[in-house]
Coordinates of N, CA and C in Angstrom, one line a residue:
M8 N 16.2 13.9 1.0 CA 16.4 12.5 0.7 C 16.2 11.6 2.0
L9 N 16.8 12.0 3.1 CA 16.7 11.2 4.3 C 15.2 11.3 4.9
T10 N 14.6 12.4 4.7 CA 13.2 12.5 5.1 C 12.3 11.5 4.4
A11 N 12.5 11.5 3.1 CA 11.8 10.5 2.2 C 12.1 9.1 2.6
A12 N 13.4 8.8 2.8 CA 13.8 7.5 3.2 C 13.1 7.1 4.5
G13 N 13.1 8.0 5.5 CA 12.4 7.8 6.7 C 11.0 7.4 6.6
A14 N 10.3 8.2 5.7 CA 8.9 7.9 5.5 C 8.7 6.6 4.9
F15 N 9.6 6.2 3.9 CA 9.5 4.9 3.3 C 9.7 3.8 4.3
F16 N 10.7 4.0 5.2 CA 11.0 2.9 6.2 C 9.8 2.8 7.1
A17 N 9.2 3.9 7.5 CA 8.0 3.8 8.4 C 6.9 3.1 7.7
A18 N 6.6 3.4 6.5 CA 5.6 2.7 5.7 C 5.9 1.2 5.6
A19 N 7.1 0.9 5.3 CA 7.6 -0.5 5.1 C 7.4 -1.2 6.5
G20 N 7.7 -0.5 7.6 CA 7.6 -1.1 8.9 C 6.1 -1.5 9.2
V21 N 5.2 -0.6 8.9 CA 3.8 -0.9 9.1 C 3.4 -2.1 8.2
A22 N 3.8 -2.1 6.9 CA 3.4 -3.1 6.0 C 4.0 -4.5 6.4
L23 N 5.2 -4.4 6.8 CA 5.9 -5.7 7.3 C 5.3 -6.2 8.5
S24 N 4.9 -5.4 9.4 CA 4.3 -5.8 10.7 C 2.9 -6.5 10.4
A25 N 2.2 -5.9 9.4 CA 0.9 -6.5 9.0 C 1.1 -7.8 8.4
Y26 N 2.1 -7.9 7.5 CA 2.4 -9.2 6.9 C 2.8 -10.2 7.9
A27 N 3.6 -9.8 8.8 CA 4.1 -10.8 9.9 C 2.9 -11.3 10.7
A28 N 1.9 -10.4 11.0 CA 0.8 -10.8 11.8 C -0.2 -11.6 11.1
H29 N -0.4 -11.3 9.8 CA -1.5 -12.0 9.1 C -1.2 -13.0 8.0
A30 N 0.0 -13.0 7.5 CA 0.3 -13.9 6.4 C 1.5 -14.8 6.6
A31 N 2.4 -14.4 7.5 CA 3.7 -15.2 7.7 C 3.4 -16.4 8.6
E32 N 4.2 -17.4 8.4 CA 4.1 -18.6 9.3 C 4.6 -18.2 10.7
A33 N 4.1 -18.9 11.6 CA 4.4 -18.6 13.0 C 5.9 -18.6 13.3
S34 N 6.7 -19.5 12.6 CA 8.1 -19.5 12.8 C 8.9 -18.3 12.3
A35 N 8.3 -17.5 11.4 CA 8.9 -16.4 10.8 C 8.5 -15.1 11.5
R36 N 7.5 -15.1 12.3 CA 6.9 -13.9 12.9 C 7.8 -13.0 13.7
A37 N 8.6 -13.7 14.6 CA 9.5 -12.9 15.5 C 10.5 -12.1 14.7
G38 N 11.2 -12.8 13.7 CA 12.2 -12.1 12.9 C 11.6 -10.9 12.1
L39 N 10.4 -11.2 11.5 CA 9.8 -10.1 10.7 C 9.3 -9.0 11.6
Q40 N 8.8 -9.3 12.8 CA 8.3 -8.2 13.7 C 9.5 -7.4 14.1
S41 N 10.7 -8.0 14.3 CA 11.9 -7.3 14.7 C 12.3 -6.3 13.5
A42 N 12.3 -6.8 12.3 CA 12.6 -6.0 11.2 C 11.6 -4.9 11.0
A43 N 10.3 -5.1 11.3 CA 9.3 -4.1 11.2 C 9.5 -3.0 12.2
I44 N 9.7 -3.4 13.5 CA 9.9 -2.4 14.5 C 11.1 -1.5 14.3
I45 N 12.2 -2.1 13.9 CA 13.4 -1.3 13.6 C 13.1 -0.4 12.4
A46 N 12.5 -0.8 11.4 CA 12.2 0.0 10.2 C 11.3 1.2 10.6
L47 N 10.2 0.9 11.4 CA 9.2 1.9 11.8 C 9.8 2.9 12.7
V48 N 10.5 2.5 13.7 CA 11.0 3.4 14.7 C 12.1 4.3 14.1
H49 N 13.0 3.7 13.3 CA 14.1 4.5 12.7 C 13.6 5.3 11.6
G50 N 12.5 4.9 10.9 CA 11.9 5.7 9.8 C 11.3 7.0 10.4
V51 N 10.6 6.9 11.5 CA 10.1 8.1 12.1 C 11.2 9.0 12.6
A52 N 12.2 8.4 13.2 CA 13.4 9.2 13.7 C 14.0 9.9 12.5
L53 N 14.3 9.2 11.4 CA 14.9 9.9 10.2 C 14.0 11.0 9.7
A54 N 12.7 10.7 9.6 CA 11.8 11.7 9.0 C 11.8 13.0 9.9
A55 N 11.9 12.8 11.2 CA 11.8 13.9 12.1 C 13.2 14.6 12.2
L56 N 14.2 13.9 12.4 CA 15.5 14.5 12.7 C 16.2 15.1 11.4
S57 N 16.0 14.5 10.3 CA 16.7 15.0 9.1 C 16.3 16.4 8.7
R58 N 15.1 16.9 9.1 CA 14.6 18.2 8.8 C 15.4 19.3 9.6
Q59 N 15.9 18.9 10.8 CA 16.6 19.9 11.6 C 18.1 19.7 11.7
T60 N 18.6 18.7 11.1 CA 20.0 18.4 11.2 C 20.7 19.0 10.0
T61 N 21.7 19.9 10.3 CA 22.5 20.6 9.3 C 24.0 20.3 9.4
R62 N 24.5 19.9 10.5 CA 25.9 19.7 10.6 C 26.3 18.4 10.0
R63 N 27.6 18.3 9.6 CA 28.1 17.1 8.9 C 28.0 15.9 9.8
A64 N 28.4 16.0 11.0 CA 28.4 14.8 11.9 C 27.0 14.3 12.1
G65 N 26.0 15.2 12.3 CA 24.6 14.8 12.4 C 24.1 14.1 11.2
M66 N 24.4 14.7 10.0 CA 24.0 14.1 8.8 C 24.7 12.7 8.6
L67 N 25.9 12.6 8.9 CA 26.6 11.3 8.8 C 25.9 10.3 9.7
A68 N 25.5 10.7 10.9 CA 24.9 9.8 11.8 C 23.5 9.3 11.3
L69 N 22.8 10.2 10.6 CA 21.5 9.8 10.1 C 21.7 8.9 8.9
W70 N 22.7 9.1 8.1 CA 23.0 8.2 7.0 C 23.4 6.8 7.5
L71 N 24.2 6.8 8.6 CA 24.5 5.5 9.2 C 23.2 4.8 9.7
L72 N 22.3 5.5 10.2 CA 21.0 4.9 10.6 C 20.3 4.4 9.4
A73 N 20.2 5.1 8.4 CA 19.5 4.7 7.2 C 20.1 3.4 6.6
V74 N 21.4 3.4 6.5 CA 22.1 2.2 5.9 C 21.9 1.0 6.9
G75 N 22.0 1.3 8.2 CA 21.8 0.3 9.2 C 20.5 -0.4 9.1
V76 N 19.4 0.4 8.9 CA 18.1 -0.1 8.8 C 18.0 -1.0 7.5
L77 N 18.5 -0.5 6.4 CA 18.5 -1.3 5.2 C 19.2 -2.7 5.4
L78 N 20.3 -2.7 6.1 CA 21.0 -3.9 6.3 C 20.3 -4.8 7.3
F79 N 19.9 -4.2 8.4 CA 19.3 -5.1 9.4 C 17.9 -5.6 9.0
S80 N 17.0 -4.7 8.7 CA 15.6 -5.1 8.4 C 15.6 -5.8 7.0
G81 N 16.4 -5.3 6.1 CA 16.5 -6.0 4.8 C 17.0 -7.4 4.9
S82 N 18.0 -7.6 5.8 CA 18.6 -9.0 5.9 C 17.5 -9.9 6.5
L83 N 16.8 -9.5 7.6 CA 15.8 -10.3 8.2 C 14.6 -10.6 7.2
T84 N 14.3 -9.6 6.5 CA 13.2 -9.8 5.5 C 13.6 -10.7 4.4
A85 N 14.8 -10.5 3.9 CA 15.3 -11.4 2.8 C 15.4 -12.8 3.2
A86 N 15.8 -13.0 4.5 CA 15.9 -14.4 5.0 C 14.6 -15.1 4.9
H87 N 13.5 -14.4 5.2 CA 12.2 -15.0 5.1 C 11.8 -15.2 3.7
L88 N 11.9 -14.1 2.9 CA 11.4 -14.2 1.5 C 12.2 -15.0 0.6
F89 N 13.5 -15.0 0.7 CA 14.4 -15.7 -0.2 C 15.3 -16.8 0.4
A90 N 15.0 -17.1 1.7 CA 15.8 -18.1 2.4 C 17.3 -17.9 2.4
T91 N 17.7 -16.6 2.5 CA 19.1 -16.2 2.6 C 19.5 -16.1 4.0
P92 N 20.8 -16.2 4.3 CA 21.3 -16.0 5.7 C 21.1 -14.6 6.1
T93 N 21.1 -14.3 7.4 CA 21.0 -13.0 8.0 C 22.3 -12.4 8.2
T94 N 23.2 -12.5 7.3 CA 24.6 -12.1 7.4 C 24.8 -10.6 7.7
F95 N 23.9 -9.8 7.1 CA 24.1 -8.4 7.2 C 23.4 -7.7 8.4
A96 N 22.6 -8.5 9.1 CA 21.8 -7.9 10.2 C 22.8 -7.4 11.3
P97 N 23.8 -8.2 11.7 CA 24.7 -7.6 12.8 C 25.4 -6.3 12.4
M98 N 25.8 -6.3 11.1 CA 26.5 -5.0 10.6 C 25.5 -3.9 10.6
G99 N 24.2 -4.1 10.3 CA 23.2 -3.1 10.3 C 22.9 -2.6 11.7
G100 N 22.9 -3.6 12.7 CA 22.7 -3.2 14.1 C 23.8 -2.3 14.6
T101 N 25.0 -2.7 14.2 CA 26.2 -2.0 14.6 C 26.2 -0.6 14.1
L102 N 25.8 -0.4 12.8 CA 25.8 0.9 12.2 C 24.7 1.8 12.8
M103 N 23.6 1.2 13.2 CA 22.6 2.0 13.9 C 23.1 2.4 15.3
I104 N 23.7 1.6 16.0 CA 24.3 2.0 17.3 C 25.3 3.1 17.1
V105 N 26.2 2.9 16.2 CA 27.2 4.0 15.9 C 26.5 5.3 15.5
G106 N 25.5 5.2 14.7 CA 24.8 6.3 14.2 C 24.1 7.1 15.4
W107 N 23.5 6.4 16.3 CA 22.9 7.0 17.4 C 23.9 7.7 18.3
L108 N 25.0 7.0 18.5 CA 26.1 7.6 19.4 C 26.7 8.8 18.7
L109 N 26.9 8.8 17.4 CA 27.4 10.0 16.7 C 26.4 11.1 16.8
Y110 N 25.1 10.8 16.6 CA 24.1 11.8 16.7 C 24.1 12.4 18.1
A111 N 24.2 11.6 19.1 CA 24.3 12.1 20.5 C 25.5 13.1 20.7
I112 N 26.6 12.7 20.2 CA 27.8 13.5 20.3 C 27.6 14.8 19.6
D113 N 27.0 14.8 18.4 CA 26.8 16.0 17.6 C 25.8 16.9 18.4
A114 N 24.8 16.3 19.0 CA 23.8 17.1 19.7 C 24.5 17.7 20.9
L115 N 25.4 17.1 21.6 CA 26.1 17.7 22.7 C 27.0 18.8 22.3
R116 N 27.5 18.8 21.1 CA 28.4 19.8 20.6 C 27.6 21.1 20.1
R117 N 26.3 21.0 19.9 CA 25.6 22.1 19.4 C 25.4 23.2 20.5

């Protein structure tokens, strides 16, 4: 499941980056590019790390990353597409930070 989510996030990151570069207004490009970069980088990480992660703490960390990407990139994208506030972006960023720290702790315990 996480591998597929990672691949989806990576594809969405590429598509969102292309949209930001070629179709979005100049005022929206920075936010959309941030959403694209986060989705792409974390998508690749999820696709790669989920195949080798078996411990509960590591899996929890990866799920935190996945939810964080949805909240962060989703909030920035929704702000552009639907004129909604970016309310969930900080929560998504926090979840990604916590997820990476938890993954690091789990890696040190192995």
